Coordinates of N, CA and C in Angstrom, one line a residue:
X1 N 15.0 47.9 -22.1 CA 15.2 48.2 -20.7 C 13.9 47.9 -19.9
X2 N 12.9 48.2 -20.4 CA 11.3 47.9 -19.7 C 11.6 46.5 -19.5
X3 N 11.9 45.7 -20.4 CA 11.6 44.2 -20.4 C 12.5 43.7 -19.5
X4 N 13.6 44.3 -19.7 CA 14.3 44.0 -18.2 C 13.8 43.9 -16.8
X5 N 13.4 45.0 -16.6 CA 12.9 45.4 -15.7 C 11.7 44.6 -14.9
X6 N 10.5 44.3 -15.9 CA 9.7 43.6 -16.2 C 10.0 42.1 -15.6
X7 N 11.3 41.7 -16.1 CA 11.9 40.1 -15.9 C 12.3 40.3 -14.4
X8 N 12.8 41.2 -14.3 CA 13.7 41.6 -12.9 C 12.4 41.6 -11.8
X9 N 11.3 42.8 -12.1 CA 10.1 42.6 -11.3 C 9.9 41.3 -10.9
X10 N 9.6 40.6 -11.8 CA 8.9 38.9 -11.8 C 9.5 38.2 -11.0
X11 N 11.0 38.3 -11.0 CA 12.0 37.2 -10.2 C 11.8 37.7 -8.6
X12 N 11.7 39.0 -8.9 CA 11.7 39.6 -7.4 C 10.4 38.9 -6.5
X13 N 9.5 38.9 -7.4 CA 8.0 38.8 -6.6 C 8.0 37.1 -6.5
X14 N 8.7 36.5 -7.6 CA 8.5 35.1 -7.1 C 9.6 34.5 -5.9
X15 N 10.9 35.2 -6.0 CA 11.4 34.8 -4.5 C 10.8 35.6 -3.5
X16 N 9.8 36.2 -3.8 CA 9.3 36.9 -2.1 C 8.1 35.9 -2.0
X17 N 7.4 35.4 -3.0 CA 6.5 34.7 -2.8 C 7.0 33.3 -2.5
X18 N 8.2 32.8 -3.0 CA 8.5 31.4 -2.2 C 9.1 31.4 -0.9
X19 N 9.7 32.5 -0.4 CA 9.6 33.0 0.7 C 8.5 32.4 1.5
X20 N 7.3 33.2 1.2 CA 6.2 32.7 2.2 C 5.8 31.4 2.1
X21 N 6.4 30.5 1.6 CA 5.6 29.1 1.0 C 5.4 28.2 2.2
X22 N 7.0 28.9 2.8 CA 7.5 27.8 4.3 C 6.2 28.2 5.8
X23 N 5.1 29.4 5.3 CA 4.7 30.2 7.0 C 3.4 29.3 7.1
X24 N 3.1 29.3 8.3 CA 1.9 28.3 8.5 C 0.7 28.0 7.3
X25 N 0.1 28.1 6.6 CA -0.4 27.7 5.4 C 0.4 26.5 4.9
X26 N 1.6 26.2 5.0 CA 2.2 25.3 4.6 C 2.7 23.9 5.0
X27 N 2.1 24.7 6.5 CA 2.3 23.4 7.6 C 1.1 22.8 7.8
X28 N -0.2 23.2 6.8 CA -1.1 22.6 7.6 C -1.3 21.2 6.8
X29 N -1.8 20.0 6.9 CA -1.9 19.1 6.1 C -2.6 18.7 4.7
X30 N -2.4 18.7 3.7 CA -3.1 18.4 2.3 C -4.0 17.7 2.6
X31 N -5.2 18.3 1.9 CA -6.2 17.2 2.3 C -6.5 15.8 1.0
X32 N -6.4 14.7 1.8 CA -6.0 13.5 0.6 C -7.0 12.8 0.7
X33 N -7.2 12.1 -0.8 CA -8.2 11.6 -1.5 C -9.0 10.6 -0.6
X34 N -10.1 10.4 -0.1 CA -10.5 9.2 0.8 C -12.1 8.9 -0.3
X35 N -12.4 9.7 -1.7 CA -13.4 9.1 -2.3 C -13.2 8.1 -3.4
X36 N -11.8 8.5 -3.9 CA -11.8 7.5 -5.6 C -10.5 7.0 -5.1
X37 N -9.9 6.2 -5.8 CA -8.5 5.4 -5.8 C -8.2 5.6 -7.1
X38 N -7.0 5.6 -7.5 CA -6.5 6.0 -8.9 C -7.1 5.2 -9.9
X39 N -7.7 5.9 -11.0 CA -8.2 5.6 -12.4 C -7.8 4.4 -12.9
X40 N -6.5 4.4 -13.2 CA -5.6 3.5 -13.8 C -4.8 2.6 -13.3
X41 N -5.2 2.5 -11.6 CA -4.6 1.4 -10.7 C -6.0 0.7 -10.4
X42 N -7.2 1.4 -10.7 CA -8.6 0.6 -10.3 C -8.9 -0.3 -11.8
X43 N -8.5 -0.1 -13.0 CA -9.0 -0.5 -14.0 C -7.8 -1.5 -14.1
X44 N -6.5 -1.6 -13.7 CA -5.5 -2.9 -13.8 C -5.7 -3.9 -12.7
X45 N -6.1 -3.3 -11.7 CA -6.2 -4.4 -10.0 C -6.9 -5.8 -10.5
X46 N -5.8 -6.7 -9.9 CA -6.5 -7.8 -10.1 C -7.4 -8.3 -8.8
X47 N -8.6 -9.0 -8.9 CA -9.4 -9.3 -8.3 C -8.6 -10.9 -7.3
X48 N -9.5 -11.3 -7.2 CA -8.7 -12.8 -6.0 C -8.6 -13.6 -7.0
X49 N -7.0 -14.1 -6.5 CA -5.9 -14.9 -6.9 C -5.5 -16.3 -6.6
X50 N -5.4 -17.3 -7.5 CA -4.6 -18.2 -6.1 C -3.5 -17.8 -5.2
X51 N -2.3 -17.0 -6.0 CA -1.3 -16.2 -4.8 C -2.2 -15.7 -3.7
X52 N -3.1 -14.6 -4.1 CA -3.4 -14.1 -2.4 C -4.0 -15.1 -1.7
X53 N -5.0 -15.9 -2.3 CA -5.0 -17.2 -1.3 C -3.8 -17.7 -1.0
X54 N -3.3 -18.1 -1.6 CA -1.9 -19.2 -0.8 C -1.0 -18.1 0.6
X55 N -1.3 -16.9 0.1 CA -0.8 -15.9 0.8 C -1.6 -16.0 2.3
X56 N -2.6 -15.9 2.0 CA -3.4 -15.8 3.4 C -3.7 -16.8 4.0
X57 N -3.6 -17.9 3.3 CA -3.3 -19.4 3.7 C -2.0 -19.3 4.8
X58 N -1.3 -19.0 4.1 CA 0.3 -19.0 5.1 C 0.4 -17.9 6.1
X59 N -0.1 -16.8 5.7 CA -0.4 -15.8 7.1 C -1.0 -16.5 7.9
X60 N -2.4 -16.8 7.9 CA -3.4 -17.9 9.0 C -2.5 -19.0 9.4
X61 N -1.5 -19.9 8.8 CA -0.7 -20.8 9.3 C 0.6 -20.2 10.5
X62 N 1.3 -19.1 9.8 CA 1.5 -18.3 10.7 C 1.6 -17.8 12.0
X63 N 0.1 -16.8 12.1 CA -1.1 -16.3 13.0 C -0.9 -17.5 14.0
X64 N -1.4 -19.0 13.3 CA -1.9 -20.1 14.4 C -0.5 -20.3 15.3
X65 N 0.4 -20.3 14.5 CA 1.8 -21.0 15.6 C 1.9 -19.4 16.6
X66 N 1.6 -18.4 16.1 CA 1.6 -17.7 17.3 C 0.4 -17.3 18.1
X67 N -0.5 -18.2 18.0 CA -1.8 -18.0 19.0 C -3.1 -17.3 18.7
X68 N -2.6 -16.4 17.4 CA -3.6 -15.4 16.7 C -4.9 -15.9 16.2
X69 N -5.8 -15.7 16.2 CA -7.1 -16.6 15.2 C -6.8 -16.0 13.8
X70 N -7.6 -17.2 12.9 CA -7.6 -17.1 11.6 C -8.0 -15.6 10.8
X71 N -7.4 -15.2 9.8 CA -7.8 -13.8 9.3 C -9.1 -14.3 8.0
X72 N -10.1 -13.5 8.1 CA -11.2 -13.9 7.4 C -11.4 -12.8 6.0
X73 N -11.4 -13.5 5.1 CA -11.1 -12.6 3.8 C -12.2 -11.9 3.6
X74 N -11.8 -10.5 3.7 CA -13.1 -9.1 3.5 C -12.5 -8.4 2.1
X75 N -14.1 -8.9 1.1 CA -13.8 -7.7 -0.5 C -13.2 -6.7 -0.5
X76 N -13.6 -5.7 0.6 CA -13.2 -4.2 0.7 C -12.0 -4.3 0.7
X77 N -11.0 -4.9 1.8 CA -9.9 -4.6 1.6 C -8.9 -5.0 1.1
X78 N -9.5 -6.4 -0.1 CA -9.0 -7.2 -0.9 C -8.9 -5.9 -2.2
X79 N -10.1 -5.4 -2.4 CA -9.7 -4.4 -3.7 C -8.9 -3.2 -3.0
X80 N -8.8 -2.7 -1.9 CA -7.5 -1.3 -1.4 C -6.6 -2.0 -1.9
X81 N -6.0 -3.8 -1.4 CA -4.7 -3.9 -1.7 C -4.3 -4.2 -2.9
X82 N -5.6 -4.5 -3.9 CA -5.4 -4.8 -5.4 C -5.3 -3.3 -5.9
X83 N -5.8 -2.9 -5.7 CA -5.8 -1.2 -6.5 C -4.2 -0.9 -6.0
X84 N -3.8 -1.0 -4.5 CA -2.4 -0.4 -4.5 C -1.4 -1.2 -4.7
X85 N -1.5 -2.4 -4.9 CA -0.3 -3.2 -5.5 C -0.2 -3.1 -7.3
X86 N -1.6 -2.5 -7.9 CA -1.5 -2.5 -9.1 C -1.1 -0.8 -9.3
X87 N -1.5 0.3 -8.4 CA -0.7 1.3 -8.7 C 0.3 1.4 -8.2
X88 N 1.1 0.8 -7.6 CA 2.9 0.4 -7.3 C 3.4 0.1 -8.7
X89 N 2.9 -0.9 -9.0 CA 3.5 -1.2 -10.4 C 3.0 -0.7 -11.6
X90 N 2.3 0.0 -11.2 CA 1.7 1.1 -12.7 C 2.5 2.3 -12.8
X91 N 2.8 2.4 -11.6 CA 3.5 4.5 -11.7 C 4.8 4.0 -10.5
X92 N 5.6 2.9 -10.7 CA 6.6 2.6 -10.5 C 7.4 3.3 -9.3
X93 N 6.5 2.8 -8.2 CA 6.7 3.3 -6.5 C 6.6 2.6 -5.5
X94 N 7.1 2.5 -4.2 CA 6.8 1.3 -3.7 C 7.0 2.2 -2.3
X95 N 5.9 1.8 -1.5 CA 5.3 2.6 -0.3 C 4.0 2.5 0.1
X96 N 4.1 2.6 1.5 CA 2.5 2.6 2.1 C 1.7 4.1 1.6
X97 N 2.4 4.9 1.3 CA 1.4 6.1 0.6 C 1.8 6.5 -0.6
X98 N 0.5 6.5 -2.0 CA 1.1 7.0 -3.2 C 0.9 8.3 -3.5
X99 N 1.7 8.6 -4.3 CA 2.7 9.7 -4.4 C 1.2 11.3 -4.4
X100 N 0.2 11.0 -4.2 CA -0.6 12.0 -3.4 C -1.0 11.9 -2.7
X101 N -0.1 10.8 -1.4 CA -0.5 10.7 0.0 C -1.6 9.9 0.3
X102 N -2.0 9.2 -0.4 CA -3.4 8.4 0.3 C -2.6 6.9 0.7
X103 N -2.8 6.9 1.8 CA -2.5 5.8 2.6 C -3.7 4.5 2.5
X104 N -2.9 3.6 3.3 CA -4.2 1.7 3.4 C -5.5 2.6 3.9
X105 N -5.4 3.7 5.1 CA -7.0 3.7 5.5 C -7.4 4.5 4.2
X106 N -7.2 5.6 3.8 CA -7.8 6.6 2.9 C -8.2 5.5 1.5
X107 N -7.1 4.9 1.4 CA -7.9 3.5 0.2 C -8.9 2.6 0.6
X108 N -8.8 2.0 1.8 CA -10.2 1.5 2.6 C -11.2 2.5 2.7
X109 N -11.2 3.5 2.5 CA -12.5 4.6 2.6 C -13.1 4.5 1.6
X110 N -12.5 4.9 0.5 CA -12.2 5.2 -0.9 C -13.0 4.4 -1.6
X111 N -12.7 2.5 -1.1 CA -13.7 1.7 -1.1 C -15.3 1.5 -0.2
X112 N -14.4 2.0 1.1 CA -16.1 2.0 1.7 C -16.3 3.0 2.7
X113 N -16.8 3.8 2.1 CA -16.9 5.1 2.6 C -17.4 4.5 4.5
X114 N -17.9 4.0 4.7 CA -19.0 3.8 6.3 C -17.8 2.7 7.3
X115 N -16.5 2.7 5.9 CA -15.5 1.5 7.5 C -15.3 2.6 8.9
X116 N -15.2 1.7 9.5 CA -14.6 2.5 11.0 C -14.2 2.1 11.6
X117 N -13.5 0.4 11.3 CA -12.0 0.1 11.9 C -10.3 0.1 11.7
X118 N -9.7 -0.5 12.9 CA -8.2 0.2 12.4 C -8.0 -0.7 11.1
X119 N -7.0 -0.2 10.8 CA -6.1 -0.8 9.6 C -4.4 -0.9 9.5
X120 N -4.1 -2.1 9.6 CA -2.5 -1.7 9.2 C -2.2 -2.2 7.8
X121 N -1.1 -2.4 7.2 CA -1.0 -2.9 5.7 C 0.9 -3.2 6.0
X122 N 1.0 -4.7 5.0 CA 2.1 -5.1 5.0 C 2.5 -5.0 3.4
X123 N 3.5 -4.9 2.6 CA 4.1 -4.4 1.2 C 5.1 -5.6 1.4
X124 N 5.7 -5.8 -0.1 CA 6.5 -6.7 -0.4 C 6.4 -6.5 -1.8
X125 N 7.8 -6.7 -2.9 CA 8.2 -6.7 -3.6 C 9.5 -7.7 -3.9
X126 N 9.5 -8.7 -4.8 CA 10.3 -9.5 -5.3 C 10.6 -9.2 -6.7
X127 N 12.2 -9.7 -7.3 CA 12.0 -9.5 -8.6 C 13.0 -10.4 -9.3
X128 N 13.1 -11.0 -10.2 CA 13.9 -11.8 -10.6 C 13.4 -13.1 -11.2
X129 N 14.1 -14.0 -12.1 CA 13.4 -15.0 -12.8 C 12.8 -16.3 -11.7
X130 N 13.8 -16.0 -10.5 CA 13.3 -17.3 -9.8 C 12.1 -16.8 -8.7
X131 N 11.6 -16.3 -8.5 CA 10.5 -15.5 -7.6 C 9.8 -15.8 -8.8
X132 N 9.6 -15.3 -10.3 CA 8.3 -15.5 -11.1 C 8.6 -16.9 -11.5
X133 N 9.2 -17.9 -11.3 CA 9.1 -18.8 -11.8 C 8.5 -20.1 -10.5
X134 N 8.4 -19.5 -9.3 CA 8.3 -20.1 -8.5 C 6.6 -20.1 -8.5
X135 N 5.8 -21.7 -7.5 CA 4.3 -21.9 -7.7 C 4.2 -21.0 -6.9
X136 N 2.7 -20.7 -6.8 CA 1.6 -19.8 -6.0 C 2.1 -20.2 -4.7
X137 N 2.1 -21.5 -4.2 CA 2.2 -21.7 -2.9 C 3.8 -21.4 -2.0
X138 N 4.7 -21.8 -3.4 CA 6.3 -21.3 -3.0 C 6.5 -20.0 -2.7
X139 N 6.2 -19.7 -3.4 CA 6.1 -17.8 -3.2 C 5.4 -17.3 -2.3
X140 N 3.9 -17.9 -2.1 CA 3.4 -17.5 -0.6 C 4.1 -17.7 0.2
X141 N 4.6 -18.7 0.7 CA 5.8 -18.6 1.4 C 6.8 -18.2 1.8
X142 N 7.6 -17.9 0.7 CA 8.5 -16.6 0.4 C 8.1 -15.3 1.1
X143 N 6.9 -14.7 0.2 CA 6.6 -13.7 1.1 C 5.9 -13.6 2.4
X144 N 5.5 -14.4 2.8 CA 5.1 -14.8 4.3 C 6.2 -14.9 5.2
X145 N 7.5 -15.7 4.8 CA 8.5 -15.7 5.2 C 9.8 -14.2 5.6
X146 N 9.7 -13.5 4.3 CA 10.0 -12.3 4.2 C 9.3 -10.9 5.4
X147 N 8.2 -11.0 5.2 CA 7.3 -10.5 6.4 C 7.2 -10.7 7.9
X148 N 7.9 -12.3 7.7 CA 7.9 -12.8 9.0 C 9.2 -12.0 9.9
X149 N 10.6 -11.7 9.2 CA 11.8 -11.6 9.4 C 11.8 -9.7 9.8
X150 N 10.2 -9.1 9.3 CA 10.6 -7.4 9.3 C 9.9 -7.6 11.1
X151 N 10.2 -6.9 11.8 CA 9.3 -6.8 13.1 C 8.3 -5.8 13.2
X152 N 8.1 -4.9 12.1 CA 6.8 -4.4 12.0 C 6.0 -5.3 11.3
X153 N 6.3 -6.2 9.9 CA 5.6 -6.8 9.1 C 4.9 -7.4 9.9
X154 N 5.4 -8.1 10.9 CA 5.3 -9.7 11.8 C 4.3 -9.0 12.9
X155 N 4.5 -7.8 13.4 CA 3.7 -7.9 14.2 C 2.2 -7.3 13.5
X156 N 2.2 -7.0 12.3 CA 0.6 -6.6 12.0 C 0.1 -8.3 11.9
X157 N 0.9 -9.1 11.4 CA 1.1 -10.4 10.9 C -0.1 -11.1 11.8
X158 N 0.7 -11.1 13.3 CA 0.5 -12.0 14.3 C -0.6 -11.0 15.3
X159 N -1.2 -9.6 15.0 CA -2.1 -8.9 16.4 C -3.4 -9.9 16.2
X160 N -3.7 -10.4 17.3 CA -5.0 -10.6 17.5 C -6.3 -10.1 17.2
X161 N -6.1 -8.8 17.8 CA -7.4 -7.9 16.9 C -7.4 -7.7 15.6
X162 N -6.6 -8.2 14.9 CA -7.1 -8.3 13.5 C -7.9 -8.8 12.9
X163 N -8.8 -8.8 12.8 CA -9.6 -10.3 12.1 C -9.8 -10.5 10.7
X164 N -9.4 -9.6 9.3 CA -9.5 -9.5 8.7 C -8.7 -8.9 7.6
X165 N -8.6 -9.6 6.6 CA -7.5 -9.3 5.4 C -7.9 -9.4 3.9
X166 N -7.2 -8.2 3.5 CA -7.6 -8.5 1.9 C -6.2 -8.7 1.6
X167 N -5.9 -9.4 0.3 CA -4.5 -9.2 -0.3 C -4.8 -9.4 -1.7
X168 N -3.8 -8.1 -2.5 CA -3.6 -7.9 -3.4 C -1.8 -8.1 -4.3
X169 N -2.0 -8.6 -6.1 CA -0.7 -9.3 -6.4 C -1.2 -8.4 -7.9
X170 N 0.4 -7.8 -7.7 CA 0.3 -7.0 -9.1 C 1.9 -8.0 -9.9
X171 N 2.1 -8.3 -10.7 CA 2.6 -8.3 -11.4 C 3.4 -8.4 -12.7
X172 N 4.2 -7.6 -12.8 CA 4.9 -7.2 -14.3 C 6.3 -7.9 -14.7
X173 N 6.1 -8.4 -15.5 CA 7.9 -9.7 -15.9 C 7.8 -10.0 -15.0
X174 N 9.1 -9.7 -14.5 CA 9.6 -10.7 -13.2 C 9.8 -10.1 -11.9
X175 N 8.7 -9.2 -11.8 CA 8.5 -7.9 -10.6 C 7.2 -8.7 -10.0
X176 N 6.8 -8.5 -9.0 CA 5.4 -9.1 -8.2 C 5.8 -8.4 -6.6
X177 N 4.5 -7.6 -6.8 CA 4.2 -6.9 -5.7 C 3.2 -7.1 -4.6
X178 N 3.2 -7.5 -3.2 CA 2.0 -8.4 -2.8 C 2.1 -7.3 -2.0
X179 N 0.2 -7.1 -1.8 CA 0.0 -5.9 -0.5 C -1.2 -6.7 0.3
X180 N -0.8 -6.6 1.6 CA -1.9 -7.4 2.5 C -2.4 -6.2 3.7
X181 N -3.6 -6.2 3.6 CA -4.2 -5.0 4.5 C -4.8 -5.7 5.3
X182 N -5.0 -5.5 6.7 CA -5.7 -6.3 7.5 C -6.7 -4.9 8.7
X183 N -7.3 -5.7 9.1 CA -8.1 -4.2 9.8 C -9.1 -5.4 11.0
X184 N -9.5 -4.6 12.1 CA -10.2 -5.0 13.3 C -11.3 -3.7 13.9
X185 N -11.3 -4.3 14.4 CA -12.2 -3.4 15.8 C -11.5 -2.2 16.3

């Protein structure tokens, strides 16, 4: 009967306590990582590619037919987009924030602690035998193409105040994930 009782107490105090889960303490925001980037998406990230070149080749081609100046390739945010295209495909997720909330700027921090301009980021995922069988420069295309067709992708694509891009290419079989982070003034 105690043990009952016991079990009964317990359940009681944990629905009073999930109860309060929902009262202001809960609304306030998690505070997310802006010093390290994940372990095991920093130790897979691949460094520069001929894909992200052909990639930013065809962005800047792009950019030009809509008036934009050329995007100039910056390390920092070449490794945010290599670390998060390789933790997309490491912990099998696909999103501008991973699954503890660290967003493009909190991974631009993460790599340099002292940035202090904006940031947007474009994502893309292809998968199938003809996407991996296709050259560096077809596929830049493809996904330059694909980005071109989203009206958010297109317009980080084409802002003028951008001046700068890193892009990162994770790929597993016949999966390839391209992330391009760009950031300004």
């Amino acid at each position: 009967m105690c043990r009952v009782v016991t079990i009964a107490s317990f359940f009681l105090l944990a629905v009073t306590l999930a109860g309060c889960a929902g009262g202001p303490a809960a609304d306030k925001p998690q505070a997310v990582n802006v010093t390290s980037l994940p372990a095991g998406a920093t130790a897979a990230a691949q460094g520069d590619s001929p894909l992200s070149r052909a990639v930013l080749k065809d962005v800047n081609a792009f950019r030009a037919s809509k008036g934009a100046g050329a995007l100039m390739a910056d390390a920092t945010l070449q490794r945010a987009a290599a670390v998060h295209a390789a933790d997309m495909s490491g912990r099998g997720f696909f999103g501008h924030h991973n699954p503890e909330g660290q967003g493009p700027r909190e991974r631009v921090l993460a790599v340099n602690p002292g940035f202090k301009g904006r940031v947007a980021e474009n994502i893309q995922m292809v998968e199938g035998p003809t996407y991996a069988a296709m050259s560096d420069e077809t596929l830049a295309q493809t996904l330059t193409d694909k980005w071109a067709q989203s009206p958010t992708h297109r317009k980080n694509m084409q802002m003028p105040d951008m001046t700068h891009s890193g892009i990162g290419i994770a790929r597993s079989g016949d999966r390839i994930i391209a992330v391009q982070v760009f950031s300004g003034p």
